[in-house]
């Protein structure tokens, strides 16, 4: 486990030294992003052009995904968890109003793009999506990832309950760590004990009843059985990564 931890910390150190924080212009607002991820949308081959109608919370929205059907649907961000800004039985969560306000400023009544991962819905049946919005930087227009914008600005934390791309997990985890170091948003209170000292990266992977490997959600070896387990637990139990689907092979926790 120590060897695995050192490998991850080495990788994170390389990522951190290479990241260049920049300020994007999105309408009348500005937001923190990273220059290295301006072209992230170039790797997206399938997406829906959608109209975002309203912000429910900093990570949940109503929108029209298909203009021909004209159906209003609720979509939740993949890999990002914003504090509740409204709840019928509880008080507003710390930084909930700021998080939803940030989302409203950047997203409401705007055309956005949605792309998806292997797991299309959460346990409540809501769509899980990567949400991309146009932003200006250096005189050019880029489609940037709002999930990452929210985490980088401290408006949301990384959410690993639902599995998603390992490469995006690494990006989100490092963005959260940097937001914590810079005391942004959620991490601005010096007495707030949840400030992340190191990135939390313990995604869900899958094992079978009889195998010795762990896999990504879509792996062909999971046709007969599919058991969800955290990466740290899989490593502790002696499972090795599948060479076919190539799941995450590193773990770091608090």
mmCIF file of C-alpha atoms in Angstrom:
data_model
loop_
_atom_site.group_PDB
_atom_site.id
_atom_site.type_symbol
_atom_site.label_atom_id
_atom_site.label_comp_id
_atom_site.label_asym_id
_atom_site.label_seq_id
_atom_site.Cartn_x
_atom_site.Cartn_y
_atom_site.Cartn_z
ATOM 1 C CA UNK A 1 0.000 0.000 0.000
ATOM 2 C CA UNK A 2 2.841 2.401 0.801
ATOM 3 C CA UNK A 3 4.317 1.822 -2.662
ATOM 4 C CA UNK A 4 0.943 2.573 -4.260
ATOM 5 C CA UNK A 5 0.575 5.714 -2.157
ATOM 6 C CA UNK A 6 4.014 6.967 -3.143
ATOM 7 C CA UNK A 7 3.291 6.348 -6.814
ATOM 8 C CA UNK A 8 0.119 8.431 -6.585
ATOM 9 C CA UNK A 9 1.742 11.261 -4.665
ATOM 10 C CA UNK A 10 4.490 11.358 -7.250
ATOM 11 C CA UNK A 11 1.902 11.605 -10.021
ATOM 12 C CA UNK A 12 -0.006 14.331 -8.173
ATOM 13 C CA UNK A 13 3.186 16.293 -7.651
ATOM 14 C CA UNK A 14 3.821 16.178 -11.398
ATOM 15 C CA UNK A 15 0.257 17.303 -12.141
ATOM 16 C CA UNK A 16 0.431 20.133 -9.591
ATOM 17 C CA UNK A 17 3.690 21.491 -10.940
ATOM 18 C CA UNK A 18 2.257 21.490 -14.476
ATOM 19 C CA UNK A 19 -1.084 23.174 -13.738
ATOM 20 C CA UNK A 20 -1.493 26.821 -14.644
ATOM 21 C CA UNK A 21 -4.428 28.596 -12.921
ATOM 22 C CA UNK A 22 -6.245 31.018 -15.227
ATOM 23 C CA UNK A 23 -9.296 33.268 -14.988
ATOM 24 C CA UNK A 24 -12.078 32.612 -17.489
ATOM 25 C CA UNK A 25 -14.677 35.124 -18.596
ATOM 26 C CA UNK A 26 -18.173 33.578 -18.687
ATOM 27 C CA UNK A 27 -20.764 36.208 -19.520
ATOM 28 C CA UNK A 28 -20.398 38.889 -16.876
ATOM 29 C CA UNK A 29 -18.730 36.493 -14.413
ATOM 30 C CA UNK A 30 -15.225 35.144 -13.938
ATOM 31 C CA UNK A 31 -14.108 31.732 -12.696
ATOM 32 C CA UNK A 32 -10.911 29.819 -11.935
ATOM 33 C CA UNK A 33 -9.837 27.070 -14.340
ATOM 34 C CA UNK A 34 -6.584 25.514 -15.546
ATOM 35 C CA UNK A 35 -4.922 26.262 -18.866
ATOM 36 C CA UNK A 36 -3.976 22.612 -19.359
ATOM 37 C CA UNK A 37 -7.673 21.616 -19.519
ATOM 38 C CA UNK A 38 -8.939 24.238 -21.965
ATOM 39 C CA UNK A 39 -9.043 21.601 -24.713
ATOM 40 C CA UNK A 40 -10.637 18.867 -22.581
ATOM 41 C CA UNK A 41 -13.849 19.053 -24.618
ATOM 42 C CA UNK A 42 -11.922 18.056 -27.751
ATOM 43 C CA UNK A 43 -11.976 14.454 -26.500
ATOM 44 C CA UNK A 44 -15.790 14.396 -26.241
ATOM 45 C CA UNK A 45 -17.369 12.694 -29.250
ATOM 46 C CA UNK A 46 -21.018 12.447 -28.156
ATOM 47 C CA UNK A 47 -23.011 15.133 -26.388
ATOM 48 C CA UNK A 48 -26.419 16.801 -26.158
ATOM 49 C CA UNK A 49 -26.949 20.494 -26.845
ATOM 50 C CA UNK A 50 -29.268 21.586 -24.058
ATOM 51 C CA UNK A 51 -30.968 24.623 -22.574
ATOM 52 C CA UNK A 52 -30.406 24.986 -18.831
ATOM 53 C CA UNK A 53 -33.549 26.418 -17.266
ATOM 54 C CA UNK A 54 -32.963 26.648 -13.530
ATOM 55 C CA UNK A 55 -30.545 25.798 -10.726
ATOM 56 C CA UNK A 56 -31.882 23.558 -7.957
ATOM 57 C CA UNK A 57 -28.530 23.347 -6.159
ATOM 58 C CA UNK A 58 -24.923 23.903 -7.119
ATOM 59 C CA UNK A 59 -24.801 20.381 -8.554
ATOM 60 C CA UNK A 60 -28.401 19.841 -9.757
ATOM 61 C CA UNK A 61 -30.332 21.555 -12.536
ATOM 62 C CA UNK A 62 -33.473 21.466 -14.658
ATOM 63 C CA UNK A 63 -32.977 21.624 -18.402
ATOM 64 C CA UNK A 64 -34.250 20.559 -21.783
ATOM 65 C CA UNK A 65 -31.877 17.933 -23.178
ATOM 66 C CA UNK A 66 -33.744 17.280 -26.436
ATOM 67 C CA UNK A 67 -35.411 20.274 -28.039
ATOM 68 C CA UNK A 68 -37.654 18.135 -30.252
ATOM 69 C CA UNK A 69 -39.128 16.344 -27.223
ATOM 70 C CA UNK A 70 -39.236 19.577 -25.206
ATOM 71 C CA UNK A 71 -39.150 17.640 -21.921
ATOM 72 C CA UNK A 72 -37.899 19.287 -18.740
ATOM 73 C CA UNK A 73 -35.502 16.925 -16.961
ATOM 74 C CA UNK A 74 -33.342 17.046 -13.838
ATOM 75 C CA UNK A 75 -29.612 16.466 -14.261
ATOM 76 C CA UNK A 76 -26.928 16.078 -11.622
ATOM 77 C CA UNK A 77 -23.199 16.685 -12.036
ATOM 78 C CA UNK A 78 -20.868 13.698 -12.321
ATOM 79 C CA UNK A 79 -18.145 13.643 -9.657
ATOM 80 C CA UNK A 80 -19.057 16.911 -7.899
ATOM 81 C CA UNK A 81 -21.092 17.409 -4.731
ATOM 82 C CA UNK A 82 -22.255 20.907 -3.801
ATOM 83 C CA UNK A 83 -23.714 21.764 -0.368
ATOM 84 C CA UNK A 84 -27.519 21.938 -0.176
ATOM 85 C CA UNK A 85 -28.929 25.416 -0.688
ATOM 86 C CA UNK A 86 -32.460 24.379 0.232
ATOM 87 C CA UNK A 87 -33.990 21.478 2.137
ATOM 88 C CA UNK A 88 -37.568 20.993 3.384
ATOM 89 C CA UNK A 89 -36.469 19.745 6.809
ATOM 90 C CA UNK A 90 -32.978 21.156 7.340
ATOM 91 C CA UNK A 91 -31.190 24.493 7.405
ATOM 92 C CA UNK A 92 -29.146 25.623 4.414
ATOM 93 C CA UNK A 93 -25.765 23.884 4.427
ATOM 94 C CA UNK A 94 -22.567 25.852 4.930
ATOM 95 C CA UNK A 95 -21.679 27.635 1.654
ATOM 96 C CA UNK A 96 -24.852 26.267 0.028
ATOM 97 C CA UNK A 97 -26.171 29.693 -0.999
ATOM 98 C CA UNK A 98 -22.819 30.725 -2.473
ATOM 99 C CA UNK A 99 -22.562 27.481 -4.423
ATOM 100 C CA UNK A 100 -26.035 27.741 -5.956
ATOM 101 C CA UNK A 101 -25.470 31.455 -6.614
ATOM 102 C CA UNK A 102 -22.299 30.655 -8.552
ATOM 103 C CA UNK A 103 -24.187 28.088 -10.648
ATOM 104 C CA UNK A 104 -27.069 30.500 -11.334
ATOM 105 C CA UNK A 105 -24.699 33.250 -12.448
ATOM 106 C CA UNK A 106 -22.920 30.980 -14.927
ATOM 107 C CA UNK A 107 -25.668 28.651 -16.100
ATOM 108 C CA UNK A 108 -29.280 29.800 -15.916
ATOM 109 C CA UNK A 109 -30.986 30.408 -19.275
ATOM 110 C CA UNK A 110 -27.847 29.366 -21.148
ATOM 111 C CA UNK A 111 -27.117 26.870 -23.897
ATOM 112 C CA UNK A 112 -24.878 24.116 -22.532
ATOM 113 C CA UNK A 113 -23.496 20.765 -23.648
ATOM 114 C CA UNK A 114 -23.975 17.503 -21.750
ATOM 115 C CA UNK A 115 -21.786 14.413 -22.048
ATOM 116 C CA UNK A 116 -22.069 11.200 -20.074
ATOM 117 C CA UNK A 117 -20.109 8.389 -18.486
ATOM 118 C CA UNK A 118 -20.731 4.643 -18.250
ATOM 119 C CA UNK A 119 -23.243 5.149 -15.436
ATOM 120 C CA UNK A 120 -26.019 7.326 -16.948
ATOM 121 C CA UNK A 121 -28.218 7.704 -13.829
ATOM 122 C CA UNK A 122 -27.806 7.829 -10.064
ATOM 123 C CA UNK A 123 -29.686 5.714 -7.514
ATOM 124 C CA UNK A 124 -32.611 8.183 -7.642
ATOM 125 C CA UNK A 125 -32.950 7.885 -11.416
ATOM 126 C CA UNK A 126 -31.470 11.333 -12.138
ATOM 127 C CA UNK A 127 -29.239 11.792 -15.154
ATOM 128 C CA UNK A 128 -25.532 12.125 -14.333
ATOM 129 C CA UNK A 129 -23.645 14.408 -16.689
ATOM 130 C CA UNK A 130 -20.545 16.383 -17.455
ATOM 131 C CA UNK A 131 -21.756 19.923 -18.096
ATOM 132 C CA UNK A 132 -19.801 22.062 -20.566
ATOM 133 C CA UNK A 133 -20.229 25.810 -21.055
ATOM 134 C CA UNK A 134 -18.615 28.333 -23.435
ATOM 135 C CA UNK A 135 -15.978 30.561 -21.844
ATOM 136 C CA UNK A 136 -13.583 33.188 -23.128
ATOM 137 C CA UNK A 137 -9.837 33.156 -22.548
ATOM 138 C CA UNK A 138 -7.075 34.920 -24.472
ATOM 139 C CA UNK A 139 -9.496 36.060 -27.145
ATOM 140 C CA UNK A 140 -10.652 32.486 -27.871
ATOM 141 C CA UNK A 141 -13.837 30.630 -26.970
ATOM 142 C CA UNK A 142 -13.557 27.225 -25.266
ATOM 143 C CA UNK A 143 -16.120 24.773 -23.951
ATOM 144 C CA UNK A 144 -15.031 24.236 -20.341
ATOM 145 C CA UNK A 145 -16.214 21.705 -17.775
ATOM 146 C CA UNK A 146 -18.504 23.231 -15.137
ATOM 147 C CA UNK A 147 -17.981 20.190 -12.852
ATOM 148 C CA UNK A 148 -14.298 21.149 -12.687
ATOM 149 C CA UNK A 149 -15.047 24.877 -12.391
ATOM 150 C CA UNK A 150 -17.184 24.244 -9.298
ATOM 151 C CA UNK A 151 -14.506 22.120 -7.613
ATOM 152 C CA UNK A 152 -11.637 24.450 -8.557
ATOM 153 C CA UNK A 153 -13.500 27.426 -7.086
ATOM 154 C CA UNK A 154 -14.367 25.622 -3.859
ATOM 155 C CA UNK A 155 -18.091 25.561 -4.678
ATOM 156 C CA UNK A 156 -18.224 21.734 -4.632
ATOM 157 C CA UNK A 157 -16.159 18.815 -3.454
ATOM 158 C CA UNK A 158 -15.234 15.628 -5.268
ATOM 159 C CA UNK A 159 -17.984 12.992 -5.160
ATOM 160 C CA UNK A 160 -16.862 9.409 -5.754
ATOM 161 C CA UNK A 161 -19.973 7.410 -4.857
ATOM 162 C CA UNK A 162 -20.880 7.020 -8.526
ATOM 163 C CA UNK A 163 -17.991 5.722 -10.660
ATOM 164 C CA UNK A 164 -16.675 7.799 -13.547
ATOM 165 C CA UNK A 165 -13.569 8.145 -15.724
ATOM 166 C CA UNK A 166 -10.365 7.553 -13.791
ATOM 167 C CA UNK A 167 -8.600 10.382 -15.642
ATOM 168 C CA UNK A 168 -11.335 12.829 -14.588
ATOM 169 C CA UNK A 169 -11.169 11.546 -10.995
ATOM 170 C CA UNK A 170 -7.490 12.491 -10.884
ATOM 171 C CA UNK A 171 -8.212 15.942 -12.325
ATOM 172 C CA UNK A 172 -11.050 16.589 -9.870
ATOM 173 C CA UNK A 173 -9.065 15.310 -6.877
ATOM 174 C CA UNK A 174 -6.137 17.592 -7.640
ATOM 175 C CA UNK A 175 -8.433 20.583 -8.220
ATOM 176 C CA UNK A 176 -9.996 19.977 -4.797
ATOM 177 C CA UNK A 177 -6.573 19.758 -3.156
ATOM 178 C CA UNK A 178 -5.487 23.041 -4.717
ATOM 179 C CA UNK A 179 -8.764 24.728 -3.702
ATOM 180 C CA UNK A 180 -8.113 23.537 -0.138
ATOM 181 C CA UNK A 181 -4.563 24.865 -0.133
ATOM 182 C CA UNK A 182 -5.809 28.224 -1.456
ATOM 183 C CA UNK A 183 -8.645 28.316 1.125
ATOM 184 C CA UNK A 184 -11.285 28.813 -1.554
ATOM 185 C CA UNK A 185 -15.011 28.616 -0.972
ATOM 186 C CA UNK A 186 -15.844 25.567 1.132
ATOM 187 C CA UNK A 187 -12.290 25.515 2.433
ATOM 188 C CA UNK A 188 -12.068 29.236 3.357
ATOM 189 C CA UNK A 189 -12.658 28.773 7.097
ATOM 190 C CA UNK A 190 -9.304 28.046 8.750
ATOM 191 C CA UNK A 191 -11.131 26.159 11.508
ATOM 192 C CA UNK A 192 -13.013 23.973 9.048
ATOM 193 C CA UNK A 193 -11.545 20.511 9.676
ATOM 194 C CA UNK A 194 -12.643 19.086 6.315
ATOM 195 C CA UNK A 195 -10.028 21.082 4.401
ATOM 196 C CA UNK A 196 -8.296 18.418 2.295
ATOM 197 C CA UNK A 197 -4.567 18.076 3.128
ATOM 198 C CA UNK A 198 -4.142 15.622 0.266
ATOM 199 C CA UNK A 199 -6.451 14.583 -2.578
ATOM 200 C CA UNK A 200 -9.045 11.959 -1.713
ATOM 201 C CA UNK A 201 -8.977 9.398 -4.509
ATOM 202 C CA UNK A 202 -10.760 6.184 -3.689
ATOM 203 C CA UNK A 203 -13.137 5.438 -6.573
ATOM 204 C CA UNK A 204 -15.597 2.576 -6.859
ATOM 205 C CA UNK A 205 -14.360 -0.415 -8.861
ATOM 206 C CA UNK A 206 -15.961 -3.803 -9.496
ATOM 207 C CA UNK A 207 -15.029 -7.403 -8.758
ATOM 208 C CA UNK A 208 -16.674 -10.730 -9.570
ATOM 209 C CA UNK A 209 -17.636 -13.713 -7.434
ATOM 210 C CA UNK A 210 -14.699 -15.792 -8.638
ATOM 211 C CA UNK A 211 -12.111 -13.488 -10.237
ATOM 212 C CA UNK A 212 -8.874 -12.005 -8.923
ATOM 213 C CA UNK A 213 -9.051 -8.674 -10.776
ATOM 214 C CA UNK A 214 -10.932 -5.441 -10.254
ATOM 215 C CA UNK A 215 -12.607 -3.678 -13.176
ATOM 216 C CA UNK A 216 -14.303 -0.570 -14.512
ATOM 217 C CA UNK A 217 -18.111 -0.503 -14.660
ATOM 218 C CA UNK A 218 -18.301 -1.400 -18.376
ATOM 219 C CA UNK A 219 -15.752 -4.255 -18.461
ATOM 220 C CA UNK A 220 -16.699 -7.359 -20.470
ATOM 221 C CA UNK A 221 -15.596 -9.598 -17.583
ATOM 222 C CA UNK A 222 -18.520 -8.351 -15.468
ATOM 223 C CA UNK A 223 -21.261 -10.005 -17.524
ATOM 224 C CA UNK A 224 -21.862 -12.803 -14.992
ATOM 225 C CA UNK A 225 -21.449 -10.873 -11.743
ATOM 226 C CA UNK A 226 -20.655 -7.311 -10.681
ATOM 227 C CA UNK A 227 -19.809 -6.383 -7.080
ATOM 228 C CA UNK A 228 -19.085 -2.736 -6.233
ATOM 229 C CA UNK A 229 -16.129 -2.088 -3.930
ATOM 230 C CA UNK A 230 -13.797 0.838 -3.220
ATOM 231 C CA UNK A 231 -10.380 0.766 -4.834
ATOM 232 C CA UNK A 232 -8.625 0.865 -1.450
ATOM 233 C CA UNK A 233 -10.562 -2.183 -0.265
ATOM 234 C CA UNK A 234 -9.858 -4.065 -3.501
ATOM 235 C CA UNK A 235 -6.122 -3.377 -3.136
ATOM 236 C CA UNK A 236 -6.202 -4.393 0.546
ATOM 237 C CA UNK A 237 -7.857 -7.699 -0.381
ATOM 238 C CA UNK A 238 -5.193 -8.475 -2.982
ATOM 239 C CA UNK A 239 -7.134 -7.815 -6.191
ATOM 240 C CA UNK A 240 -5.140 -6.596 -9.197
ATOM 241 C CA UNK A 241 -6.258 -4.252 -12.018
ATOM 242 C CA UNK A 242 -7.803 -5.805 -15.123
ATOM 243 C CA UNK A 243 -5.527 -5.540 -18.144
ATOM 244 C CA UNK A 244 -8.507 -5.205 -20.496
ATOM 245 C CA UNK A 245 -10.503 -2.279 -19.069
ATOM 246 C CA UNK A 246 -7.511 -0.721 -17.254
ATOM 247 C CA UNK A 247 -9.211 0.701 -14.136
ATOM 248 C CA UNK A 248 -7.600 3.100 -11.673
ATOM 249 C CA UNK A 249 -4.429 1.627 -10.186
ATOM 250 C CA UNK A 250 -3.649 4.235 -7.527
ATOM 251 C CA UNK A 251 -5.247 5.197 -4.250
ATOM 252 C CA UNK A 252 -4.727 7.892 -1.696
ATOM 253 C CA UNK A 253 -6.836 8.693 1.353
ATOM 254 C CA UNK A 254 -6.712 10.924 4.380
#
